[in-house]
Amino acid sequence: MAAASSSDSDSGLTESNEANSKWLDAHYDPMANIHTFSACLALADLHGDGEYKLVVGDLGPGGKQPRLKVLKGPTVLTENPLPALPAAAAAFLMEQHETRTPALALASGPCVYIYKNLRPYFKFSLPLLPLNPLEQDLWNQVKEMSLPSVPVFLEVSGQFDVEFRLAAACRNGNIYILRRDSKRPKYCIELSSQPVGLVRVHKVLVVGSTQDSLHGFTHKGKKLWTVQMPATILTMNLLEQRSRGLQAVMAGLANGEVRIYRDKALLNIIRTPDAVTSLCFGRYGREDNTLVMTTQGGGLIIKILKRTAVFVESTGEVGPPLAQATKLSVPRKTRLYVDQTLREREAGTAMHRSFQTDLYLLRLRAARAYVQALESSLSPMSATAREPLKLHAVVQGLGPTFKLTLHLQNTSTVRPVLGLLICFLYNEALYALPRAFFKVPLLVPGLNYPLETFVECLSNKGISDIIKVLVLREGHSAPLLSAYINMPVSEGLEAA
């Protein structure tokens, strides 16, 4: 395995090394002989053993000898010839009740090939084979959606049976957005040049164009932002880091850079020894955050995102921001402004003293309220160092029986808490509880303990009251903390 020679730099830095990089160089093979694009890359657990493989629809050198390759780490596991050039690859579950081992679908020429356990399973010839009746009904609904031009990129969100949006970037330089019940495009985004990529990041459609720029649009076609690229965009794909809830767009450029953007903010730059033509981010092997790239010369680059890596937004410029040099449009001074300035000059001392007096009174009232809450244990968090507790309650149900869940947590770092009691104070004419007083088990530091009980409403008059929850220590009458629960009106009794 060859050593990785690609370098990685954050925005605003000219050079970096592997020590301060966000990526680990796992593998680089300039002679891997893989020629493909992003739609023909897929990561899937093909054997159901938890180890994800890389599926590649390889075009072959010069578009000749196309092959289906499956890689395990840097090694080619299987290699099958294809009768035509591949168009896309995807992993999916064929049936829900079987062992959840995904199958592989590969579009090649006029056919879709299905592989199961890396062996040919089905072959669908689209113009020849009749459709399944259920699929025929679905396609009858979809075929009514017509576009003015041939689509080259599709981006779908939602569920077919409920609600979905379909964004199609077409060869006429427009992006058409359709909804479930629309026969024709509901919105149209007119681009000034041809699209080279389409990625959905949350609710934003990110489009790459041949003018070396990224554009962000809403689903209604409103333009949000534009970012100019330093070189031609060759490929685009989505980067989703589920552990941190991050979604960003990756763009491979002709100058050997891979740029990562969240909206128009530049998060990271990866420099490679050759121009990247395909990108795929996800779980590979047993690593959750792996970036797989193939280059224009047929090379393979694999990088792993460090677990400690945090992407920080930056404009990528050194020095003060451009907005600082923008001249502000200052309005003209009005007569009211001049009079107010003269008043502040003449009575500045008195105004300052009045402001300070009100500020001191506000601080005093806040301090008194805080002390009163501590003395009466009205706060949902305990103020004592011996029993650092936190309490909050959740009421569920429509009535007349409600489920009351108390979430009690020991916020100490090392010390467990033992010997606590919980007491409920309530109007016995309105409510009934199976246990109004019970003992709390040992509280381990840092864990959240849900304590459940049921409250039955006895009144049918459509009224409600407050239930007071007290957390006590054995042998002490003063509560450690308390909570007031505003019970909802019993809708079950009202309906009866």
Tab-separated table of C-alpha atoms in Angstrom:
chain	number	residue	atom	x	y	z
A	1	MET	CA	0.000	0.000	0.000
A	2	ALA	CA	1.485	3.288	-1.063
A	3	ALA	CA	1.887	6.108	1.370
A	4	ALA	CA	-0.573	8.957	1.006
A	5	SER	CA	0.925	12.091	-0.409
A	6	SER	CA	-2.192	14.256	-0.330
A	7	SER	CA	-2.265	17.203	2.016
A	8	ASP	CA	-5.155	18.789	3.865
A	9	SER	CA	-5.577	22.418	4.853
A	10	ASP	CA	-8.249	24.428	6.619
A	11	SER	CA	-9.503	27.673	5.145
A	12	GLY	CA	-7.182	30.543	5.911
A	13	LEU	CA	-4.086	28.301	6.138
A	14	THR	CA	-1.589	27.836	3.347
A	15	GLU	CA	-0.171	24.475	4.362
A	16	SER	CA	-0.637	21.841	7.063
A	17	ASN	CA	0.664	18.451	8.098
A	18	GLU	CA	-0.973	15.248	9.224
A	19	ALA	CA	-0.664	16.237	12.886
A	20	ASN	CA	-3.108	19.136	12.598
A	21	SER	CA	-5.178	17.667	9.775
A	22	LYS	CA	-8.756	16.546	10.308
A	23	TRP	CA	-8.167	13.445	8.164
A	24	LEU	CA	-6.074	10.306	8.509
A	25	ASP	CA	-4.450	9.072	5.284
A	26	ALA	CA	-5.604	5.440	5.212
A	27	HIS	CA	-4.680	4.454	1.654
A	28	TYR	CA	-3.416	5.916	-1.612
A	29	ASP	CA	-2.818	3.850	-4.729
A	30	PRO	CA	-2.183	5.866	-7.906
A	31	MET	CA	-2.246	2.628	-9.945
A	32	ALA	CA	-5.609	1.288	-8.718
A	33	ASN	CA	-6.997	1.561	-12.276
A	34	ILE	CA	-10.464	2.744	-11.186
A	35	HIS	CA	-12.275	5.082	-13.577
A	36	THR	CA	-15.733	6.090	-12.389
A	37	PHE	CA	-17.894	8.947	-11.099
A	38	SER	CA	-19.809	9.571	-7.867
A	39	ALA	CA	-23.112	7.964	-8.929
A	40	CYS	CA	-21.326	4.642	-9.472
A	41	LEU	CA	-19.876	4.482	-5.946
A	42	ALA	CA	-21.793	2.890	-3.053
A	43	LEU	CA	-20.935	1.724	0.464
A	44	ALA	CA	-22.926	-1.269	1.718
A	45	ASP	CA	-22.817	-4.134	4.227
A	46	LEU	CA	-23.178	-6.784	1.530
A	47	HIS	CA	-22.652	-9.790	3.826
A	48	GLY	CA	-24.519	-8.549	6.908
A	49	ASP	CA	-21.420	-8.888	9.081
A	50	GLY	CA	-21.134	-5.189	9.972
A	51	GLU	CA	-18.180	-4.610	7.649
A	52	TYR	CA	-19.057	-2.282	4.796
A	53	LYS	CA	-17.642	-2.839	1.299
A	54	LEU	CA	-17.057	-0.373	-1.532
A	55	VAL	CA	-19.033	-1.058	-4.703
A	56	VAL	CA	-17.584	0.503	-7.867
A	57	GLY	CA	-19.124	0.621	-11.303
A	58	ASP	CA	-15.834	0.946	-13.184
A	59	LEU	CA	-15.935	2.451	-16.676
A	60	GLY	CA	-12.558	1.018	-17.513
A	61	PRO	CA	-9.654	2.869	-19.141
A	62	GLY	CA	-10.943	4.956	-22.036
A	63	GLY	CA	-14.520	3.767	-21.431
A	64	LYS	CA	-13.628	0.226	-22.450
A	65	GLN	CA	-13.902	-3.013	-20.478
A	66	PRO	CA	-16.462	-1.857	-17.865
A	67	ARG	CA	-16.489	-3.902	-14.687
A	68	LEU	CA	-18.272	-4.219	-11.375
A	69	LYS	CA	-15.707	-4.170	-8.581
A	70	VAL	CA	-16.220	-4.774	-4.868
A	71	LEU	CA	-13.417	-3.626	-2.564
A	72	LYS	CA	-12.734	-4.634	1.011
A	73	GLY	CA	-10.342	-2.055	2.376
A	74	PRO	CA	-7.732	-1.437	-0.337
A	75	THR	CA	-8.151	-4.939	-1.825
A	76	VAL	CA	-10.423	-5.856	-4.741
A	77	LEU	CA	-12.691	-8.624	-3.407
A	78	THR	CA	-14.582	-9.506	-6.605
A	79	GLU	CA	-14.560	-8.257	-10.181
A	80	ASN	CA	-17.254	-8.992	-12.765
A	81	PRO	CA	-17.390	-7.776	-16.390
A	82	LEU	CA	-20.329	-5.650	-17.511
A	83	PRO	CA	-21.906	-5.680	-20.981
A	84	ALA	CA	-22.242	-1.873	-21.106
A	85	LEU	CA	-21.032	1.224	-19.318
A	86	PRO	CA	-22.464	1.590	-15.781
A	87	ALA	CA	-24.717	4.566	-15.012
A	88	ALA	CA	-25.423	4.227	-11.267
A	89	ALA	CA	-25.064	1.841	-8.323
A	90	ALA	CA	-27.143	1.552	-5.150
A	91	ALA	CA	-27.661	-0.856	-2.249
A	92	PHE	CA	-31.174	-1.654	-1.026
A	93	LEU	CA	-33.188	-4.158	1.037
A	94	MET	CA	-35.263	-6.471	-1.145
A	95	GLU	CA	-37.624	-7.831	1.522
A	96	GLN	CA	-38.091	-6.636	5.077
A	97	HIS	CA	-38.790	-10.025	6.693
A	98	GLU	CA	-35.603	-11.662	5.439
A	99	THR	CA	-32.192	-11.327	6.986
A	100	ARG	CA	-31.366	-7.657	6.569
A	101	THR	CA	-28.606	-8.192	4.015
A	102	PRO	CA	-28.770	-5.565	1.281
A	103	ALA	CA	-28.783	-6.389	-2.384
A	104	LEU	CA	-26.915	-4.418	-5.034
A	105	ALA	CA	-28.534	-2.712	-8.020
A	106	LEU	CA	-26.402	-1.605	-10.953
A	107	ALA	CA	-27.716	0.275	-13.980
A	108	SER	CA	-25.761	-0.639	-17.096
A	109	GLY	CA	-26.979	0.140	-20.582
A	110	PRO	CA	-30.732	-0.598	-20.893
A	111	CYS	CA	-30.690	-3.071	-17.998
A	112	VAL	CA	-30.661	-3.040	-14.205
A	113	TYR	CA	-28.672	-5.904	-12.693
A	114	ILE	CA	-29.434	-7.128	-9.176
A	115	TYR	CA	-26.693	-8.856	-7.212
A	116	LYS	CA	-27.245	-10.754	-3.977
A	117	ASN	CA	-24.298	-12.043	-1.970
A	118	LEU	CA	-22.116	-10.713	-4.803
A	119	ARG	CA	-23.757	-13.099	-7.281
A	120	PRO	CA	-26.116	-12.249	-10.165
A	121	TYR	CA	-29.712	-12.548	-8.955
A	122	PHE	CA	-32.002	-10.642	-11.357
A	123	LYS	CA	-31.723	-8.838	-14.637
A	124	PHE	CA	-34.346	-6.254	-15.549
A	125	SER	CA	-34.421	-5.220	-19.191
A	126	LEU	CA	-36.405	-2.020	-18.977
A	127	PRO	CA	-38.017	-1.854	-22.450
A	128	LEU	CA	-38.780	-5.606	-22.741
A	129	LEU	CA	-40.015	-7.078	-19.449
A	130	PRO	CA	-43.588	-6.274	-18.293
A	131	LEU	CA	-43.857	-4.377	-15.032
A	132	ASN	CA	-45.274	-5.756	-11.817
A	133	PRO	CA	-48.950	-4.605	-11.441
A	134	LEU	CA	-48.120	-2.663	-8.284
A	135	GLU	CA	-45.123	-1.042	-9.971
A	136	GLN	CA	-47.273	-0.370	-13.035
A	137	ASP	CA	-49.709	1.608	-10.888
A	138	LEU	CA	-46.881	3.623	-9.356
A	139	TRP	CA	-45.292	4.336	-12.734
A	140	ASN	CA	-48.686	5.390	-14.103
A	141	GLN	CA	-48.735	8.082	-11.435
A	142	VAL	CA	-45.158	9.132	-12.088
A	143	LYS	CA	-45.357	9.120	-15.891
A	144	GLU	CA	-47.864	11.986	-15.749
A	145	MET	CA	-45.037	14.184	-14.526
A	146	SER	CA	-43.504	15.619	-17.669
A	147	LEU	CA	-40.391	17.753	-17.989
A	148	PRO	CA	-39.498	20.171	-20.776
A	149	SER	CA	-36.024	18.652	-21.150
A	150	VAL	CA	-33.982	15.540	-20.427
A	151	PRO	CA	-33.009	15.282	-16.723
A	152	VAL	CA	-29.364	14.603	-15.905
A	153	PHE	CA	-29.430	14.895	-12.076
A	154	LEU	CA	-32.245	13.881	-9.720
A	155	GLU	CA	-32.673	14.659	-6.031
A	156	VAL	CA	-35.656	13.214	-4.139
A	157	SER	CA	-36.856	13.905	-0.586
A	158	GLY	CA	-39.860	12.576	1.329
A	159	GLN	CA	-41.954	9.405	0.983
A	160	PHE	CA	-43.827	8.350	-2.108
A	161	ASP	CA	-47.048	7.341	-0.304
A	162	VAL	CA	-47.152	10.504	1.830
A	163	GLU	CA	-45.434	13.513	0.290
A	164	PHE	CA	-42.277	13.918	-1.755
A	165	ARG	CA	-40.384	16.512	-3.767
A	166	LEU	CA	-38.427	15.747	-6.892
A	167	ALA	CA	-35.760	18.147	-8.126
A	168	ALA	CA	-34.513	17.472	-11.658
A	169	ALA	CA	-31.582	19.313	-13.230
A	170	CYS	CA	-32.087	19.179	-16.996
A	171	ARG	CA	-29.938	19.672	-20.068
A	172	ASN	CA	-31.599	22.990	-20.905
A	173	GLY	CA	-29.881	24.558	-17.873
A	174	ASN	CA	-32.983	24.627	-15.667
A	175	ILE	CA	-33.929	22.837	-12.457
A	176	TYR	CA	-37.552	21.740	-12.174
A	177	ILE	CA	-39.178	20.937	-8.839
A	178	LEU	CA	-42.214	18.653	-8.748
A	179	ARG	CA	-44.429	17.507	-5.907
A	180	ARG	CA	-46.473	14.347	-5.459
A	181	ASP	CA	-49.719	15.541	-7.009
A	182	SER	CA	-48.280	17.861	-9.649
A	183	LYS	CA	-48.288	16.707	-13.274
A	184	ARG	CA	-46.014	19.536	-14.322
A	185	PRO	CA	-43.154	21.300	-12.518
A	186	LYS	CA	-44.360	23.504	-9.676
A	187	TYR	CA	-41.213	25.644	-9.603
A	188	CYS	CA	-38.441	26.323	-12.097
A	189	ILE	CA	-34.916	27.490	-11.314
A	190	GLU	CA	-33.217	29.071	-14.310
A	191	LEU	CA	-29.444	28.756	-14.277
A	192	SER	CA	-27.089	30.922	-16.266
A	193	SER	CA	-25.044	27.837	-17.239
A	194	GLN	CA	-25.256	24.060	-17.347
A	195	PRO	CA	-25.432	22.134	-14.042
A	196	VAL	CA	-22.614	19.738	-13.166
A	197	GLY	CA	-23.989	18.457	-9.846
A	198	LEU	CA	-27.045	18.530	-7.590
A	199	VAL	CA	-26.985	17.782	-3.844
A	200	ARG	CA	-29.662	18.365	-1.194
A	201	VAL	CA	-28.318	19.563	2.180
A	202	HIS	CA	-31.194	19.679	4.674
A	203	LYS	CA	-33.752	21.913	2.899
A	204	VAL	CA	-31.296	23.595	0.542
A	205	LEU	CA	-30.583	22.487	-3.017
A	206	VAL	CA	-26.882	22.999	-3.789
A	207	VAL	CA	-26.138	23.195	-7.515
A	208	GLY	CA	-22.737	23.227	-9.177
A	209	SER	CA	-22.492	24.956	-12.536
A	210	THR	CA	-20.046	25.120	-15.424
A	211	GLN	CA	-19.274	28.714	-14.405
A	212	ASP	CA	-17.143	27.286	-11.557
A	213	SER	CA	-19.618	28.228	-8.835
A	214	LEU	CA	-21.916	26.704	-6.237
A	215	HIS	CA	-25.461	28.024	-5.801
A	216	GLY	CA	-27.906	27.432	-2.955
A	217	PHE	CA	-31.665	27.438	-3.625
A	218	THR	CA	-34.787	26.753	-1.589
A	219	HIS	CA	-37.338	24.200	-2.778
A	220	LYS	CA	-39.417	27.106	-4.069
A	221	GLY	CA	-36.596	28.317	-6.300
A	222	LYS	CA	-35.397	31.264	-4.199
A	223	LYS	CA	-31.668	31.844	-4.536
A	224	LEU	CA	-29.921	31.953	-1.156
A	225	TRP	CA	-26.223	32.288	-1.904
A	226	THR	CA	-23.448	31.815	-4.477
A	227	VAL	CA	-19.832	30.764	-3.908
A	228	GLN	CA	-17.199	31.064	-6.614
A	229	MET	CA	-14.782	28.148	-6.998
A	230	PRO	CA	-11.096	28.557	-7.910
A	231	ALA	CA	-11.341	25.851	-10.606
A	232	THR	CA	-13.797	23.758	-12.611
A	233	ILE	CA	-16.116	21.501	-10.617
A	234	LEU	CA	-15.673	17.854	-11.608
A	235	THR	CA	-17.884	16.055	-9.071
A	236	MET	CA	-20.128	16.688	-6.062
A	237	ASN	CA	-21.562	14.593	-3.243
A	238	LEU	CA	-23.000	14.799	0.275
A	239	LEU	CA	-20.962	14.551	3.478
A	240	GLU	CA	-23.127	13.478	6.424
A	241	GLN	CA	-21.531	13.039	9.856
A	242	ARG	CA	-24.405	11.597	11.884
A	243	SER	CA	-22.547	11.643	15.204
A	244	ARG	CA	-22.382	15.455	15.101
A	245	GLY	CA	-25.505	16.110	13.021
A	246	LEU	CA	-23.434	17.660	10.230
A	247	GLN	CA	-24.446	17.789	6.595
A	248	ALA	CA	-22.210	19.478	4.056
A	249	VAL	CA	-21.495	19.374	0.340
A	250	MET	CA	-18.210	18.134	-1.121
A	251	ALA	CA	-16.953	19.487	-4.431
A	252	GLY	CA	-14.014	17.981	-6.327
A	253	LEU	CA	-12.184	20.573	-8.434
A	254	ALA	CA	-9.905	20.300	-11.448
A	255	ASN	CA	-6.977	21.868	-9.525
A	256	GLY	CA	-6.738	18.814	-7.238
A	257	GLU	CA	-8.771	20.248	-4.345
A	258	VAL	CA	-11.795	18.822	-2.588
A	259	ARG	CA	-13.702	21.621	-0.867
A	260	ILE	CA	-16.288	21.041	1.858
A	261	TYR	CA	-18.989	23.672	2.369
A	262	ARG	CA	-21.850	24.096	4.808
A	263	ASP	CA	-24.075	26.591	3.046
A	264	LYS	CA	-21.570	29.151	1.739
A	265	ALA	CA	-19.121	28.696	4.617
A	266	LEU	CA	-15.915	26.841	3.754
A	267	LEU	CA	-15.238	24.100	6.313
A	268	ASN	CA	-12.234	22.249	4.956
A	269	ILE	CA	-9.933	21.835	1.943
A	270	ILE	CA	-8.344	18.511	0.986
A	271	ARG	CA	-5.525	18.668	-1.560
A	272	THR	CA	-4.837	15.565	-3.638
A	273	PRO	CA	-2.022	14.713	-6.063
A	274	ASP	CA	-4.517	14.360	-8.937
A	275	ALA	CA	-7.923	15.769	-9.810
A	276	VAL	CA	-10.749	13.894	-8.064
A	277	THR	CA	-13.531	12.575	-10.312
A	278	SER	CA	-15.738	10.766	-7.770
A	279	LEU	CA	-16.511	11.110	-4.058
A	280	CYS	CA	-18.275	8.882	-1.541
A	281	PHE	CA	-18.544	9.456	2.224
A	282	GLY	CA	-19.905	7.002	4.775
A	283	ARG	CA	-19.145	3.826	6.693
A	284	TYR	CA	-16.363	1.747	5.134
A	285	GLY	CA	-15.068	-1.346	6.831
A	286	ARG	CA	-15.822	-0.593	10.478
A	287	GLU	CA	-15.087	3.129	10.324
A	288	ASP	CA	-18.162	5.370	10.324
A	289	ASN	CA	-16.670	8.466	8.685
A	290	THR	CA	-14.603	7.427	5.669
A	291	LEU	CA	-14.029	9.421	2.495
A	292	VAL	CA	-13.383	7.443	-0.686
A	293	MET	CA	-12.064	9.304	-3.748
A	294	THR	CA	-11.001	8.223	-7.209
A	295	THR	CA	-8.784	10.392	-9.388
A	296	GLN	CA	-8.628	11.266	-13.059
A	297	GLY	CA	-5.645	8.974	-13.573
A	298	GLY	CA	-7.417	5.966	-12.033
A	299	GLY	CA	-6.014	6.318	-8.510
A	300	LEU	CA	-7.807	5.453	-5.266
A	301	ILE	CA	-7.591	7.613	-2.129
A	302	ILE	CA	-9.144	6.622	1.210
A	303	LYS	CA	-9.211	9.013	4.158
A	304	ILE	CA	-10.716	8.606	7.628
A	305	LEU	CA	-12.126	11.558	9.530
A	306	LYS	CA	-10.580	11.834	12.976
A	307	ARG	CA	-12.989	11.283	15.859
A	308	THR	CA	-11.795	14.515	17.448
A	309	ALA	CA	-12.214	16.566	14.262
A	310	VAL	CA	-14.588	19.523	14.467
A	311	PHE	CA	-15.361	21.570	11.376
A	312	VAL	CA	-15.248	25.320	11.993
A	313	GLU	CA	-16.840	27.737	9.564
A	314	SER	CA	-14.497	30.231	7.971
A	315	THR	CA	-14.512	32.527	4.968
A	316	GLY	CA	-11.097	31.356	3.841
A	317	GLU	CA	-9.654	34.890	3.818
A	318	VAL	CA	-6.791	36.261	5.886
A	319	GLY	CA	-7.291	39.596	7.607
A	320	PRO	CA	-10.424	41.602	8.338
A	321	PRO	CA	-13.668	40.608	6.594
A	322	LEU	CA	-14.747	42.401	3.441
A	323	ALA	CA	-17.834	43.769	5.193
A	324	GLN	CA	-15.573	45.863	7.409
A	325	ALA	CA	-14.513	47.971	4.433
A	326	THR	CA	-18.079	48.531	3.255
A	327	LYS	CA	-19.212	52.117	3.720
A	328	LEU	CA	-22.349	52.410	5.811
A	329	SER	CA	-25.279	54.463	4.659
A	330	VAL	CA	-25.606	56.834	7.640
A	331	PRO	CA	-28.922	58.735	7.688
A	332	ARG	CA	-28.988	62.511	8.034
A	333	LYS	CA	-29.270	64.034	11.493
A	334	THR	CA	-32.859	65.021	12.261
A	335	ARG	CA	-34.067	67.747	14.589
A	336	LEU	CA	-35.199	65.145	17.105
A	337	TYR	CA	-31.721	63.589	17.148
A	338	VAL	CA	-30.078	66.974	17.804
A	339	ASP	CA	-32.495	67.792	20.637
A	340	GLN	CA	-31.931	64.393	22.243
A	341	THR	CA	-28.142	64.834	22.022
A	342	LEU	CA	-28.336	68.238	23.732
A	343	ARG	CA	-30.543	66.775	26.475
A	344	GLU	CA	-28.077	63.934	27.120
A	345	ARG	CA	-25.199	66.412	27.378
A	346	GLU	CA	-27.028	68.609	29.869
A	347	ALA	CA	-28.549	65.865	32.057
A	348	GLY	CA	-26.043	63.060	31.501
A	349	THR	CA	-25.111	62.679	35.173
A	350	ALA	CA	-28.727	62.492	36.355
A	351	MET	CA	-29.632	59.979	33.627
A	352	HIS	CA	-26.680	57.765	34.571
A	353	ARG	CA	-27.616	57.844	38.277
A	354	SER	CA	-31.224	56.945	37.485
A	355	PHE	CA	-30.109	54.045	35.314
A	356	GLN	CA	-27.729	52.748	37.987
A	357	THR	CA	-30.455	52.976	40.651
A	358	ASP	CA	-32.862	50.902	38.559
A	359	LEU	CA	-30.098	48.390	37.788
A	360	TYR	CA	-29.263	47.943	41.488
A	361	LEU	CA	-32.964	47.460	42.319
A	362	LEU	CA	-33.263	44.814	39.596
A	363	ARG	CA	-30.225	42.927	40.938
A	364	LEU	CA	-31.575	43.125	44.494
A	365	ARG	CA	-34.978	41.733	43.512
A	366	ALA	CA	-33.347	38.920	41.522
A	367	ALA	CA	-31.108	38.010	44.472
A	368	ARG	CA	-34.062	37.998	46.887
A	369	ALA	CA	-36.090	35.767	44.560
A	370	TYR	CA	-33.128	33.402	44.214
A	371	VAL	CA	-32.637	33.155	47.982
A	372	GLN	CA	-36.351	32.555	48.503
A	373	ALA	CA	-36.303	29.765	45.914
A	374	LEU	CA	-33.322	28.130	47.645
A	375	GLU	CA	-34.858	28.377	51.111
A	376	SER	CA	-38.203	26.924	49.988
A	377	SER	CA	-36.586	24.385	47.609
A	378	LEU	CA	-38.675	25.657	44.697
A	379	SER	CA	-35.838	25.233	42.233
A	380	PRO	CA	-35.782	22.073	40.035
A	381	MET	CA	-32.048	21.765	40.833
A	382	SER	CA	-30.605	21.157	44.270
A	383	ALA	CA	-28.237	23.813	45.635
A	384	THR	CA	-26.495	21.594	48.199
A	385	ALA	CA	-23.131	20.073	47.405
A	386	ARG	CA	-24.031	16.864	49.237
A	387	GLU	CA	-27.053	16.047	47.069
A	388	PRO	CA	-26.562	17.651	43.639
A	389	LEU	CA	-29.848	16.659	42.010
A	390	LYS	CA	-31.923	17.685	39.004
A	391	LEU	CA	-35.626	16.967	38.574
A	392	HIS	CA	-38.165	17.448	35.812
A	393	ALA	CA	-41.582	15.887	35.226
A	394	VAL	CA	-43.536	14.800	32.133
A	395	VAL	CA	-47.305	14.229	32.046
A	396	GLN	CA	-48.746	11.996	29.304
A	397	GLY	CA	-52.305	11.048	28.444
A	398	LEU	CA	-55.719	12.554	27.786
A	399	GLY	CA	-57.391	11.415	30.965
A	400	PRO	CA	-58.961	10.402	33.208
A	401	THR	CA	-55.754	8.424	33.867
A	402	PHE	CA	-52.479	10.241	33.292
A	403	LYS	CA	-48.976	8.831	33.259
A	404	LEU	CA	-46.602	10.933	35.360
A	405	THR	CA	-42.873	10.378	34.793
A	406	LEU	CA	-40.304	12.004	37.076
A	407	HIS	CA	-36.780	12.225	35.680
A	408	LEU	CA	-34.350	12.400	38.582
A	409	GLN	CA	-30.628	12.766	37.943
A	410	ASN	CA	-27.580	12.861	40.188
A	411	THR	CA	-25.402	15.629	38.699
A	412	SER	CA	-22.373	14.725	40.806
A	413	THR	CA	-19.331	13.437	38.964
A	414	VAL	CA	-18.187	10.731	41.384
A	415	ARG	CA	-20.501	10.494	44.400
A	416	PRO	CA	-23.702	8.376	44.394
A	417	VAL	CA	-26.775	9.494	46.326
A	418	LEU	CA	-28.734	7.145	48.624
A	419	GLY	CA	-31.618	7.460	51.043
A	420	LEU	CA	-33.967	9.758	49.118
A	421	LEU	CA	-37.759	9.824	49.268
A	422	ILE	CA	-40.386	11.271	46.926
A	423	CYS	CA	-43.643	12.680	48.239
A	424	PHE	CA	-46.689	13.936	46.292
A	425	LEU	CA	-48.954	16.664	47.688
A	426	TYR	CA	-52.277	17.010	45.867
A	427	ASN	CA	-55.996	17.640	46.257
A	428	GLU	CA	-57.448	14.259	47.165
A	429	ALA	CA	-60.877	15.354	45.966
A	430	LEU	CA	-59.544	15.762	42.418
A	431	TYR	CA	-56.785	13.177	42.051
A	432	ALA	CA	-55.826	9.727	43.259
A	433	LEU	CA	-52.340	8.167	43.153
A	434	PRO	CA	-51.485	4.533	43.893
A	435	ARG	CA	-48.501	5.672	45.987
A	436	ALA	CA	-48.133	9.184	47.325
A	437	PHE	CA	-44.846	8.390	49.060
A	438	PHE	CA	-42.063	6.028	47.971
A	439	LYS	CA	-38.346	5.469	48.297
A	440	VAL	CA	-35.834	6.308	45.533
A	441	PRO	CA	-33.166	3.727	44.615
A	442	LEU	CA	-29.456	4.454	44.595
A	443	LEU	CA	-28.651	7.248	42.111
A	444	VAL	CA	-25.471	6.618	40.115
A	445	PRO	CA	-23.724	9.843	38.991
A	446	GLY	CA	-24.659	11.059	35.550
A	447	LEU	CA	-27.551	8.649	34.871
A	448	ASN	CA	-31.155	9.731	34.339
A	449	TYR	CA	-33.660	7.709	36.392
A	450	PRO	CA	-37.271	7.754	35.121
A	451	LEU	CA	-39.722	7.142	37.980
A	452	GLU	CA	-43.223	6.414	36.711
A	453	THR	CA	-46.608	6.534	38.420
A	454	PHE	CA	-50.218	7.037	37.390
A	455	VAL	CA	-52.591	9.845	38.351
A	456	GLU	CA	-56.356	9.334	38.129
A	457	CYS	CA	-58.630	12.348	37.833
A	458	LEU	CA	-61.767	11.943	40.009
A	459	SER	CA	-63.666	15.028	38.873
A	460	ASN	CA	-65.860	15.308	35.800
A	461	LYS	CA	-66.250	19.098	35.987
A	462	GLY	CA	-63.415	19.857	33.574
A	463	ILE	CA	-61.124	21.404	36.168
A	464	SER	CA	-57.483	20.780	37.035
A	465	ASP	CA	-55.094	21.533	39.873
A	466	ILE	CA	-51.407	21.499	40.797
A	467	ILE	CA	-49.548	18.448	42.070
A	468	LYS	CA	-46.487	19.268	44.165
A	469	VAL	CA	-43.527	16.849	44.065
A	470	LEU	CA	-41.045	16.911	46.958
A	471	VAL	CA	-37.671	15.162	47.051
A	472	LEU	CA	-36.678	14.503	50.694
A	473	ARG	CA	-33.812	12.932	52.571
A	474	GLU	CA	-34.591	10.364	55.238
A	475	GLY	CA	-34.757	12.004	58.673
A	476	HIS	CA	-35.086	15.564	57.324
A	477	SER	CA	-38.316	17.528	56.964
A	478	ALA	CA	-36.980	20.230	54.629
A	479	PRO	CA	-37.161	19.128	50.973
A	480	LEU	CA	-34.034	19.067	48.862
A	481	LEU	CA	-35.939	20.269	45.791
A	482	SER	CA	-39.522	20.478	44.616
A	483	ALA	CA	-41.552	20.828	41.455
A	484	TYR	CA	-45.043	22.096	40.729
A	485	ILE	CA	-46.875	20.132	38.038
A	486	ASN	CA	-49.780	21.870	36.306
A	487	MET	CA	-52.053	18.956	35.478
A	488	PRO	CA	-54.025	19.155	32.218
A	489	VAL	CA	-57.801	18.994	32.084
A	490	SER	CA	-59.088	15.446	31.732
A	491	GLU	CA	-60.460	15.268	28.192
A	492	GLY	CA	-61.620	11.696	28.710
A	493	LEU	CA	-64.132	12.739	31.361
A	494	GLU	CA	-65.300	15.677	29.239
A	495	ALA	CA	-66.030	13.353	26.336
A	496	ALA	CA	-67.910	10.975	28.621
